[in-house]
Amino acid sequence: MKGVNKELKLILVAGARPNFMKIAPIISDIKKFNNPINPTNSSNPTNPINPSNSSNPINPINPINYILVHTGQHYDVEMSETFFRELELPKPDINLAVGSASHAVQTGEILIRFEKVCLDEKPDWVIVVGDVNSTMACALVAVKLSIKVAHVEAGLRSFDRTMPEEINRLVTDAISDLLFTPSVDGDENLMREGVPKEKIKRVGNIMIDTLIANLDKARARKAWEKFGVERGNYVFVTLHRPSNVDDREVMSGIFTNLIRLSEKAPVIFPVHPRTRKQLEGFGMLRQAENSRALKLLDPIGYHDTIGLVENSRFVLTDSGGLQEETTFLKVPCLTLRPNTERPVTISHGTNKLTSLETMERDFDYVLNGYHPKGTIPDLWDGRTGERIIEILVKA
Ligand code: UD1
């Protein structure tokens, strides 16, 4: 069959912590595609991605060739290397080492350095995930070089353009050739923006692939023992959004509420580097050191995070990923934001928005058992990576 024997070459881009959980299943499913299970071995089910006994027109002997590019947006061991190790990600083939800077400088550095990679490597597709600066910058480079772009986790909208991630989502989706969405609202948002229907592919939630694949390992670590809390009787907190942590008054109000909450249930709070820097600047770190029930930790790995989330009374967060992970694990989640780009976690899941004004009341509600029980959204089933690979090889 003419044309289908060409080897497919992908560049996979990862830059910041939440990207690593989204790239891991794609790499794992590429490996499965490249090594179809021998159908004559009856103990192995047929490889669903590359079933060598089906009419799949892709030649199974032509592997998918991929290059993993780390932009270096996140570079601390706890923000990057730990995740590569725990998720069994291969060492990046190329690290652009852009580091931290203002949005313009960080984005500009990625543009300059990634263009060279694309010119050298000449991939068929660049695959970007999520909504961080690396996502938008690499998509922009590729599309300007006429390289096709696929965006995984497309279509999410908070409709809040003060969020840097919303700008990254809008730009990336506007220029991508394939838009892999996690939920129906993603399809609807894209269609409303005039994206042709044939570019939109609802494949489910890629983060949930990683969650399912790692749940046993996460449970086995019994992280609550390590952090000195009783299983099922603590609150897990993460906060890093500029809108929550960059303003002294807001941060101070949140902190006062957390200290009050810790008198009712111990609070475990792994602190993002951005948040730590702000807390230090505001002189609030010492305040926490005096409170034994509010435990501030350095950033923790993926397995400990999932283990702590699953066994917490509830989660307070401003992270996107945690809203989804709590929905899947059916753990109550309070999201400290005025909006979410993941409305399905509210309509179907266990998520509820909260604010500085309402958080104390919301804590009491949840601690007293009043919270949505939730169901798991469609296609959050651990097979999103498979669906993505299938579509890419056909495209
Ligand atoms: C970025 C993403 C955000 C995502 C978050 C997850 C953008 C615009 N934001 O935010 O969507 O939710 O990652 O963590 O892309 N820093 C370190 N070590 C590191 C990385 C960062 O100390 O390894 C510090 C630096 O002081 C840096 C600050 O954290 O200036 C912010 O890092 P940056 O990547 O700009 O944004 P995040 O807040 O991490």
Tab-separated table of C-alpha atoms and ligand atoms in Angstrom:
chain	number	residue	atom	x	y	z
A	1	MET	CA	0.000	0.000	0.000
A	2	LYS	CA	1.681	3.160	-1.192
A	3	GLY	CA	2.307	5.810	1.415
A	4	VAL	CA	1.506	3.828	4.539
A	5	ASN	CA	4.932	2.264	4.954
A	6	LYS	CA	6.582	5.560	5.743
A	7	GLU	CA	7.983	5.692	9.245
A	8	LEU	CA	6.103	8.168	11.422
A	9	LYS	CA	8.359	10.586	13.269
A	10	LEU	CA	7.083	12.480	16.308
A	11	ILE	CA	8.539	15.061	18.625
A	12	LEU	CA	6.933	14.845	22.063
A	13	VAL	CA	7.239	17.985	24.161
A	14	ALA	CA	7.286	18.151	27.947
A	15	GLY	CA	8.264	21.203	29.950
A	16	ALA	CA	6.624	21.536	33.322
A	17	ARG	CA	5.547	19.144	36.071
A	18	PRO	CA	1.955	18.490	34.928
A	19	ASN	CA	3.212	17.663	31.415
A	20	PHE	CA	5.125	14.610	32.563
A	21	MET	CA	1.976	12.700	33.586
A	22	LYS	CA	0.480	13.479	30.169
A	23	ILE	CA	3.471	12.404	28.092
A	24	ALA	CA	4.106	9.146	29.990
A	25	PRO	CA	1.093	7.183	28.643
A	26	ILE	CA	1.772	8.359	25.086
A	27	ILE	CA	5.313	7.000	25.259
A	28	SER	CA	4.145	3.794	26.853
A	29	ASP	CA	1.541	3.307	24.095
A	30	ILE	CA	4.061	4.074	21.359
A	31	LYS	CA	6.216	1.294	22.831
A	32	LYS	CA	3.216	-1.049	22.730
A	33	PHE	CA	2.536	-0.075	19.126
A	34	ASN	CA	6.132	-0.739	18.197
A	35	ASN	CA	6.101	-4.170	19.833
A	36	PRO	CA	2.827	-5.840	18.874
A	37	ILE	CA	2.143	-8.843	21.074
A	38	ASN	CA	2.453	-12.128	19.248
A	39	PRO	CA	-1.154	-13.278	18.702
A	40	THR	CA	-0.045	-16.937	18.681
A	41	ASN	CA	0.758	-16.592	22.381
A	42	SER	CA	-2.682	-17.193	23.839
A	43	SER	CA	-1.738	-15.847	27.270
A	44	ASN	CA	-1.301	-12.423	25.707
A	45	PRO	CA	-4.371	-10.571	24.459
A	46	THR	CA	-4.122	-8.927	21.058
A	47	ASN	CA	-2.397	-5.593	21.165
A	48	PRO	CA	-5.304	-3.160	20.767
A	49	ILE	CA	-3.102	-0.454	19.279
A	50	ASN	CA	-1.397	-2.475	16.599
A	51	PRO	CA	-3.345	-5.708	16.220
A	52	SER	CA	-1.235	-7.737	13.845
A	53	ASN	CA	-4.234	-10.008	13.152
A	54	SER	CA	-6.505	-7.163	12.053
A	55	SER	CA	-6.875	-5.178	8.869
A	56	ASN	CA	-4.826	-2.346	10.335
A	57	PRO	CA	-3.226	-0.771	7.257
A	58	ILE	CA	-0.151	0.381	9.199
A	59	ASN	CA	2.775	-1.899	8.648
A	60	PRO	CA	3.584	-3.266	12.116
A	61	ILE	CA	7.261	-3.570	11.244
A	62	ASN	CA	7.485	0.204	10.812
A	63	PRO	CA	7.851	1.537	14.321
A	64	ILE	CA	6.856	5.014	15.387
A	65	ASN	CA	10.015	7.004	15.769
A	66	TYR	CA	9.884	9.591	18.555
A	67	ILE	CA	12.096	12.171	20.183
A	68	LEU	CA	11.376	13.436	23.684
A	69	VAL	CA	12.162	17.125	24.137
A	70	HIS	CA	12.213	18.635	27.636
A	71	THR	CA	12.102	22.430	27.448
A	72	GLY	CA	13.535	22.745	30.972
A	73	GLN	CA	10.707	25.049	32.120
A	74	HIS	CA	10.773	23.004	35.340
A	75	TYR	CA	14.228	21.838	36.368
A	76	ASP	CA	14.376	21.164	40.138
A	77	VAL	CA	14.890	17.490	40.937
A	78	GLU	CA	11.529	17.365	42.786
A	79	MET	CA	9.718	19.175	39.959
A	80	SER	CA	11.140	17.107	37.107
A	81	GLU	CA	13.618	14.251	37.640
A	82	THR	CA	11.527	12.571	40.355
A	83	PHE	CA	8.616	12.379	37.925
A	84	PHE	CA	10.749	10.952	35.131
A	85	ARG	CA	11.958	8.231	37.495
A	86	GLU	CA	8.581	7.376	39.010
A	87	LEU	CA	6.727	7.398	35.690
A	88	GLU	CA	9.518	5.417	34.014
A	89	LEU	CA	9.953	8.097	31.390
A	90	PRO	CA	13.050	7.807	29.203
A	91	LYS	CA	15.734	10.439	29.653
A	92	PRO	CA	14.857	13.344	27.315
A	93	ASP	CA	16.715	13.149	24.003
A	94	ILE	CA	17.053	16.919	24.061
A	95	ASN	CA	16.854	19.358	26.971
A	96	LEU	CA	16.418	22.992	25.988
A	97	ALA	CA	17.234	24.085	29.559
A	98	VAL	CA	15.286	27.340	29.315
A	99	GLY	CA	14.712	27.632	33.081
A	100	SER	CA	12.635	30.312	34.801
A	101	ALA	CA	12.118	33.848	33.538
A	102	SER	CA	9.305	36.252	32.719
A	103	HIS	CA	6.665	34.880	30.368
A	104	ALA	CA	8.075	36.752	27.396
A	105	VAL	CA	11.663	35.674	28.010
A	106	GLN	CA	10.781	32.057	28.813
A	107	THR	CA	8.489	31.769	25.784
A	108	GLY	CA	11.025	33.515	23.554
A	109	GLU	CA	13.844	31.216	24.626
A	110	ILE	CA	11.701	28.154	23.907
A	111	LEU	CA	10.793	29.533	20.463
A	112	ILE	CA	14.429	30.089	19.539
A	113	ARG	CA	15.768	26.807	20.903
A	114	PHE	CA	12.905	24.583	19.732
A	115	GLU	CA	13.021	25.930	16.177
A	116	LYS	CA	16.528	24.557	15.803
A	117	VAL	CA	15.371	21.139	17.020
A	118	CYS	CA	12.539	21.054	14.500
A	119	LEU	CA	14.822	22.123	11.653
A	120	ASP	CA	17.354	19.420	12.570
A	121	GLU	CA	14.878	16.628	13.226
A	122	LYS	CA	12.149	17.333	10.637
A	123	PRO	CA	9.345	15.470	12.420
A	124	ASP	CA	5.968	14.674	10.852
A	125	TRP	CA	4.173	15.796	14.006
A	126	VAL	CA	4.911	17.765	17.149
A	127	ILE	CA	2.799	16.573	20.068
A	128	VAL	CA	2.163	19.096	22.837
A	129	VAL	CA	0.206	18.513	26.033
A	130	GLY	CA	-1.590	20.682	28.579
A	131	ASP	CA	-1.498	24.457	28.830
A	132	VAL	CA	1.901	25.637	30.040
A	133	ASN	CA	4.193	28.110	28.282
A	134	SER	CA	6.154	25.230	26.721
A	135	THR	CA	2.944	23.893	25.140
A	136	MET	CA	2.121	27.128	23.360
A	137	ALA	CA	5.689	28.003	22.374
A	138	CYS	CA	6.464	24.635	20.779
A	139	ALA	CA	3.129	24.528	18.940
A	140	LEU	CA	3.865	27.959	17.490
A	141	VAL	CA	7.339	26.969	16.300
A	142	ALA	CA	6.047	23.820	14.606
A	143	VAL	CA	3.119	25.380	12.810
A	144	LYS	CA	5.341	28.157	11.402
A	145	LEU	CA	7.606	25.477	9.954
A	146	SER	CA	4.572	23.682	8.413
A	147	ILE	CA	4.983	20.761	10.799
A	148	LYS	CA	1.696	19.299	11.973
A	149	VAL	CA	0.752	19.842	15.605
A	150	ALA	CA	-1.411	17.675	17.831
A	151	HIS	CA	-2.612	19.120	21.136
A	152	VAL	CA	-3.469	16.678	23.894
A	153	GLU	CA	-5.962	18.114	26.425
A	154	ALA	CA	-7.443	20.535	23.921
A	155	GLY	CA	-10.635	22.554	24.221
A	156	LEU	CA	-10.548	23.331	27.934
A	157	ARG	CA	-11.631	26.889	28.729
A	158	SER	CA	-11.895	28.813	31.976
A	159	PHE	CA	-13.040	31.908	30.014
A	160	ASP	CA	-10.674	33.855	32.259
A	161	ARG	CA	-8.009	35.586	30.212
A	162	THR	CA	-6.164	36.779	33.298
A	163	MET	CA	-4.903	33.185	33.634
A	164	PRO	CA	-1.695	32.642	31.647
A	165	GLU	CA	-2.832	29.094	30.916
A	166	GLU	CA	-6.040	30.313	29.224
A	167	ILE	CA	-3.975	32.300	26.723
A	168	ASN	CA	-1.775	29.254	26.142
A	169	ARG	CA	-4.868	27.099	25.524
A	170	LEU	CA	-6.483	29.565	23.112
A	171	VAL	CA	-3.329	30.016	21.052
A	172	THR	CA	-2.403	26.332	20.972
A	173	ASP	CA	-5.891	25.209	19.978
A	174	ALA	CA	-6.208	27.876	17.295
A	175	ILE	CA	-3.102	26.620	15.460
A	176	SER	CA	-3.152	22.850	16.054
A	177	ASP	CA	-4.067	20.336	13.358
A	178	LEU	CA	-5.454	17.682	15.685
A	179	LEU	CA	-7.219	18.511	18.922
A	180	PHE	CA	-7.495	15.654	21.397
A	181	THR	CA	-10.173	16.581	23.941
A	182	PRO	CA	-10.852	14.985	27.341
A	183	SER	CA	-14.591	15.731	27.581
A	184	VAL	CA	-17.651	16.965	25.663
A	185	ASP	CA	-17.254	20.557	26.883
A	186	GLY	CA	-13.871	20.609	25.100
A	187	ASP	CA	-15.524	19.674	21.774
A	188	GLU	CA	-18.220	22.292	22.292
A	189	ASN	CA	-15.761	25.067	23.106
A	190	LEU	CA	-13.698	24.317	20.006
A	191	MET	CA	-16.714	24.155	17.700
A	192	ARG	CA	-17.945	27.468	19.100
A	193	GLU	CA	-14.550	28.933	18.163
A	194	GLY	CA	-14.967	27.668	14.612
A	195	VAL	CA	-12.567	24.720	14.700
A	196	PRO	CA	-13.570	22.253	11.937
A	197	LYS	CA	-15.225	19.167	13.382
A	198	GLU	CA	-12.809	16.747	11.713
A	199	LYS	CA	-9.873	18.174	13.695
A	200	ILE	CA	-11.562	17.464	17.035
A	201	LYS	CA	-11.079	13.990	18.494
A	202	ARG	CA	-12.536	13.167	21.875
A	203	VAL	CA	-10.147	10.609	23.320
A	204	GLY	CA	-10.652	10.982	27.098
A	205	ASN	CA	-8.387	12.114	29.877
A	206	ILE	CA	-4.711	11.301	29.460
A	207	MET	CA	-3.899	12.059	33.149
A	208	ILE	CA	-6.221	9.253	34.144
A	209	ASP	CA	-4.156	6.768	32.089
A	210	THR	CA	-1.193	7.615	34.321
A	211	LEU	CA	-3.294	7.522	37.463
A	212	ILE	CA	-4.640	4.055	36.699
A	213	ALA	CA	-1.211	2.741	35.694
A	214	ASN	CA	0.382	3.979	38.938
A	215	LEU	CA	-2.320	3.456	41.533
A	216	ASP	CA	-0.915	0.214	42.943
A	217	LYS	CA	2.545	1.720	43.338
A	218	ALA	CA	1.079	4.823	44.949
A	219	ARG	CA	-0.932	2.743	47.459
A	220	ALA	CA	2.018	0.537	48.330
A	221	ARG	CA	4.041	3.523	49.560
A	222	LYS	CA	1.610	4.301	52.417
A	223	ALA	CA	2.678	7.936	52.207
A	224	TRP	CA	0.540	8.970	55.198
A	225	GLU	CA	2.896	6.993	57.474
A	226	LYS	CA	5.929	8.784	56.073
A	227	PHE	CA	4.361	12.180	56.649
A	228	GLY	CA	3.105	11.327	60.136
A	229	VAL	CA	-0.651	11.585	59.645
A	230	GLU	CA	-3.461	9.135	60.249
A	231	ARG	CA	-4.839	7.493	57.117
A	232	GLY	CA	-8.157	9.115	56.145
A	233	ASN	CA	-7.866	11.907	58.687
A	234	TYR	CA	-6.030	14.839	57.153
A	235	VAL	CA	-6.539	17.462	54.453
A	236	PHE	CA	-4.226	17.650	51.437
A	237	VAL	CA	-3.464	21.140	50.092
A	238	THR	CA	-1.646	22.452	46.996
A	239	LEU	CA	-1.629	26.091	45.890
A	240	HIS	CA	0.551	27.730	43.279
A	241	ARG	CA	-1.566	29.957	40.996
A	242	PRO	CA	-0.321	33.541	40.811
A	243	SER	CA	-3.866	34.733	41.710
A	244	ASN	CA	-3.628	32.916	45.075
A	245	VAL	CA	0.024	33.171	46.023
A	246	ASP	CA	1.413	36.379	44.524
A	247	ASP	CA	-0.632	38.847	46.565
A	248	ARG	CA	0.287	39.306	50.228
A	249	GLU	CA	-3.265	39.994	51.411
A	250	VAL	CA	-4.778	37.044	49.567
A	251	MET	CA	-2.027	34.683	50.713
A	252	SER	CA	-2.337	35.879	54.271
A	253	GLY	CA	-6.117	35.302	54.242
A	254	ILE	CA	-5.638	31.789	52.863
A	255	PHE	CA	-2.985	31.070	55.471
A	256	THR	CA	-5.166	32.192	58.351
A	257	ASN	CA	-7.886	29.854	57.091
A	258	LEU	CA	-5.456	26.961	56.761
A	259	ILE	CA	-4.230	27.417	60.333
A	260	ARG	CA	-7.853	27.419	61.562
A	261	LEU	CA	-8.592	24.342	59.462
A	262	SER	CA	-5.565	22.541	60.905
A	263	GLU	CA	-7.151	22.823	64.364
A	264	LYS	CA	-9.970	20.571	63.047
A	265	ALA	CA	-7.884	18.191	60.893
A	266	PRO	CA	-4.132	18.069	60.212
A	267	VAL	CA	-3.170	19.754	56.944
A	268	ILE	CA	-0.439	18.482	54.617
A	269	PHE	CA	0.774	21.117	52.172
A	270	PRO	CA	3.623	20.310	49.727
A	271	VAL	CA	4.757	23.772	48.691
A	272	HIS	CA	5.450	24.639	45.041
A	273	PRO	CA	8.712	26.654	44.593
A	274	ARG	CA	6.761	29.696	43.445
A	275	THR	CA	4.584	29.564	46.581
A	276	ARG	CA	7.584	29.039	48.872
A	277	LYS	CA	9.313	32.057	47.416
A	278	GLN	CA	6.227	34.179	48.074
A	279	LEU	CA	5.676	32.812	51.589
A	280	GLU	CA	9.287	33.594	52.417
A	281	GLY	CA	8.946	37.115	51.013
A	282	PHE	CA	5.759	37.703	53.023
A	283	GLY	CA	7.404	36.360	56.202
A	284	MET	CA	4.721	33.681	56.567
A	285	LEU	CA	6.906	30.588	56.685
A	286	ARG	CA	7.707	31.122	60.358
A	287	GLN	CA	4.011	31.364	61.158
A	288	ALA	CA	3.558	27.845	59.773
A	289	GLU	CA	6.587	26.466	61.596
A	290	ASN	CA	4.814	27.309	64.876
A	291	SER	CA	1.773	25.265	63.874
A	292	ARG	CA	2.284	21.510	64.326
A	293	ALA	CA	-0.904	20.572	62.505
A	294	LEU	CA	-0.103	22.551	59.357
A	295	LYS	CA	2.758	20.653	57.753
A	296	LEU	CA	4.553	22.462	54.964
A	297	LEU	CA	6.634	20.091	52.836
A	298	ASP	CA	8.955	20.435	49.893
A	299	PRO	CA	7.340	19.327	46.598
A	300	ILE	CA	6.648	15.582	46.693
A	301	GLY	CA	6.647	12.951	43.944
A	302	TYR	CA	3.723	11.582	41.966
A	303	HIS	CA	3.227	8.361	43.902
A	304	ASP	CA	3.207	10.058	47.306
A	305	THR	CA	0.844	12.711	45.977
A	306	ILE	CA	-1.673	10.186	44.681
A	307	GLY	CA	-1.383	8.088	47.857
A	308	LEU	CA	-1.997	11.141	50.039
A	309	VAL	CA	-4.868	12.394	47.877
A	310	GLU	CA	-6.663	9.055	47.851
A	311	ASN	CA	-6.570	8.753	51.639
A	312	SER	CA	-7.341	12.365	52.542
A	313	ARG	CA	-10.616	13.704	53.957
A	314	PHE	CA	-10.592	16.253	51.196
A	315	VAL	CA	-8.269	18.184	48.910
A	316	LEU	CA	-7.939	21.967	48.705
A	317	THR	CA	-6.182	22.997	45.520
A	318	ASP	CA	-5.851	25.396	42.615
A	319	SER	CA	-4.263	22.767	40.354
A	320	GLY	CA	-6.017	21.560	37.215
A	321	GLY	CA	-4.802	17.979	37.450
A	322	LEU	CA	-5.885	17.468	41.045
A	323	GLN	CA	-9.463	18.432	40.184
A	324	GLU	CA	-9.455	15.506	37.754
A	325	GLU	CA	-7.587	13.053	39.949
A	326	THR	CA	-9.950	13.656	42.890
A	327	THR	CA	-12.922	13.140	40.584
A	328	PHE	CA	-11.534	9.793	39.482
A	329	LEU	CA	-10.649	8.763	43.047
A	330	LYS	CA	-13.998	10.117	44.357
A	331	VAL	CA	-12.262	12.267	46.947
A	332	PRO	CA	-13.979	15.605	47.746
A	333	CYS	CA	-12.148	18.552	46.204
A	334	LEU	CA	-12.428	22.268	46.938
A	335	THR	CA	-10.858	24.350	44.187
A	336	LEU	CA	-9.718	27.764	45.350
A	337	ARG	CA	-10.509	29.602	42.138
A	338	PRO	CA	-13.425	31.637	40.752
A	339	ASN	CA	-13.673	29.330	37.711
A	340	THR	CA	-12.411	26.088	36.253
A	341	GLU	CA	-11.546	24.984	32.732
A	342	ARG	CA	-12.590	21.497	33.851
A	343	PRO	CA	-16.352	21.925	34.475
A	344	VAL	CA	-16.952	18.190	34.149
A	345	THR	CA	-15.255	17.740	37.533
A	346	ILE	CA	-18.113	19.797	38.994
A	347	SER	CA	-21.022	18.529	36.875
A	348	HIS	CA	-19.947	14.859	37.164
A	349	GLY	CA	-17.206	14.691	39.753
A	350	THR	CA	-16.434	15.648	43.336
A	351	ASN	CA	-15.220	19.183	42.734
A	352	LYS	CA	-16.624	22.434	44.105
A	353	LEU	CA	-15.255	25.943	43.656
A	354	THR	CA	-14.437	27.900	46.775
A	355	SER	CA	-13.109	31.379	47.612
A	356	LEU	CA	-11.370	33.239	50.370
A	357	GLU	CA	-14.777	34.366	51.628
A	358	THR	CA	-16.469	30.956	51.578
A	359	MET	CA	-13.624	28.539	52.301
A	360	GLU	CA	-14.111	28.267	56.049
A	361	ARG	CA	-17.784	27.366	55.621
A	362	ASP	CA	-16.922	24.974	52.773
A	363	PHE	CA	-14.308	23.205	54.934
A	364	ASP	CA	-16.968	22.588	57.600
A	365	TYR	CA	-19.469	21.274	55.048
A	366	VAL	CA	-17.006	18.763	53.672
A	367	LEU	CA	-15.736	17.710	57.099
A	368	ASN	CA	-19.379	17.060	58.029
A	369	GLY	CA	-19.917	14.872	54.978
A	370	TYR	CA	-21.737	17.326	52.700
A	371	HIS	CA	-20.059	17.042	49.341
A	372	PRO	CA	-20.828	15.703	45.845
A	373	LYS	CA	-20.263	11.941	45.598
A	374	GLY	CA	-19.545	12.117	41.880
A	375	THR	CA	-19.292	9.755	38.924
A	376	ILE	CA	-16.373	9.165	36.590
A	377	PRO	CA	-16.737	10.983	33.242
A	378	ASP	CA	-16.892	9.080	29.978
A	379	LEU	CA	-13.594	7.855	28.493
A	380	TRP	CA	-11.600	8.472	31.678
A	381	ASP	CA	-10.713	4.820	31.437
A	382	GLY	CA	-6.943	4.476	31.108
A	383	ARG	CA	-7.030	4.007	27.316
A	384	THR	CA	-6.672	7.581	26.096
A	385	GLY	CA	-3.043	7.093	25.025
A	386	GLU	CA	-4.068	4.106	22.881
A	387	ARG	CA	-6.769	6.140	21.163
A	388	ILE	CA	-4.314	8.958	20.460
A	389	ILE	CA	-1.765	6.629	18.850
A	390	GLU	CA	-4.439	4.965	16.738
A	391	ILE	CA	-5.621	8.338	15.403
A	392	LEU	CA	-2.080	9.596	14.798
A	393	VAL	CA	-1.022	6.599	12.746
A	394	LYS	CA	-4.167	6.869	10.638
A	395	ALA	CA	-3.691	10.628	10.180
B	1	UD1	C1	3.725	26.395	35.581
B	1	UD1	C2	2.567	26.570	34.593
B	1	UD1	C3	1.260	26.237	35.280
B	1	UD1	C4	1.315	24.883	35.940
B	1	UD1	C5	2.509	24.822	36.874
B	1	UD1	C6	2.652	23.480	37.521
B	1	UD1	C7	2.831	28.329	32.904
B	1	UD1	C8	2.432	29.684	32.523
B	1	UD1	N1	2.466	27.931	34.133
B	1	UD1	O1	3.546	27.372	36.603
B	1	UD1	O2	0.235	26.230	34.319
B	1	UD1	O3	0.127	24.673	36.647
B	1	UD1	O4	3.693	25.101	36.113
B	1	UD1	O5	3.668	23.453	38.450
B	1	UD1	O6	3.435	27.635	32.125
B	1	UD1	N2	10.642	27.271	39.958
B	1	UD1	C9	11.641	26.622	40.652
B	1	UD1	N3	11.993	25.376	40.190
B	1	UD1	C10	11.434	24.795	39.110
B	1	UD1	C11	10.441	25.490	38.413
B	1	UD1	C12	10.048	26.731	38.849
B	1	UD1	O7	12.155	27.102	41.642
B	1	UD1	O8	11.820	23.664	38.754
B	1	UD1	C13	10.202	28.595	40.473
B	1	UD1	C14	10.919	29.745	39.843
B	1	UD1	O9	11.113	30.717	40.812
B	1	UD1	C15	9.928	30.260	38.813
B	1	UD1	C16	8.590	29.940	39.483
B	1	UD1	O10	8.814	28.752	40.217
B	1	UD1	O11	10.100	31.579	38.512
B	1	UD1	C17	7.459	29.750	38.521
B	1	UD1	O12	7.780	28.746	37.534
B	1	UD1	P1	7.068	28.779	36.087
B	1	UD1	O13	7.429	27.584	35.310
B	1	UD1	O14	7.256	30.112	35.464
B	1	UD1	O15	5.529	28.728	36.443
B	1	UD1	P2	4.755	27.825	37.501
B	1	UD1	O16	4.203	28.723	38.539
B	1	UD1	O17	5.574	26.660	37.935
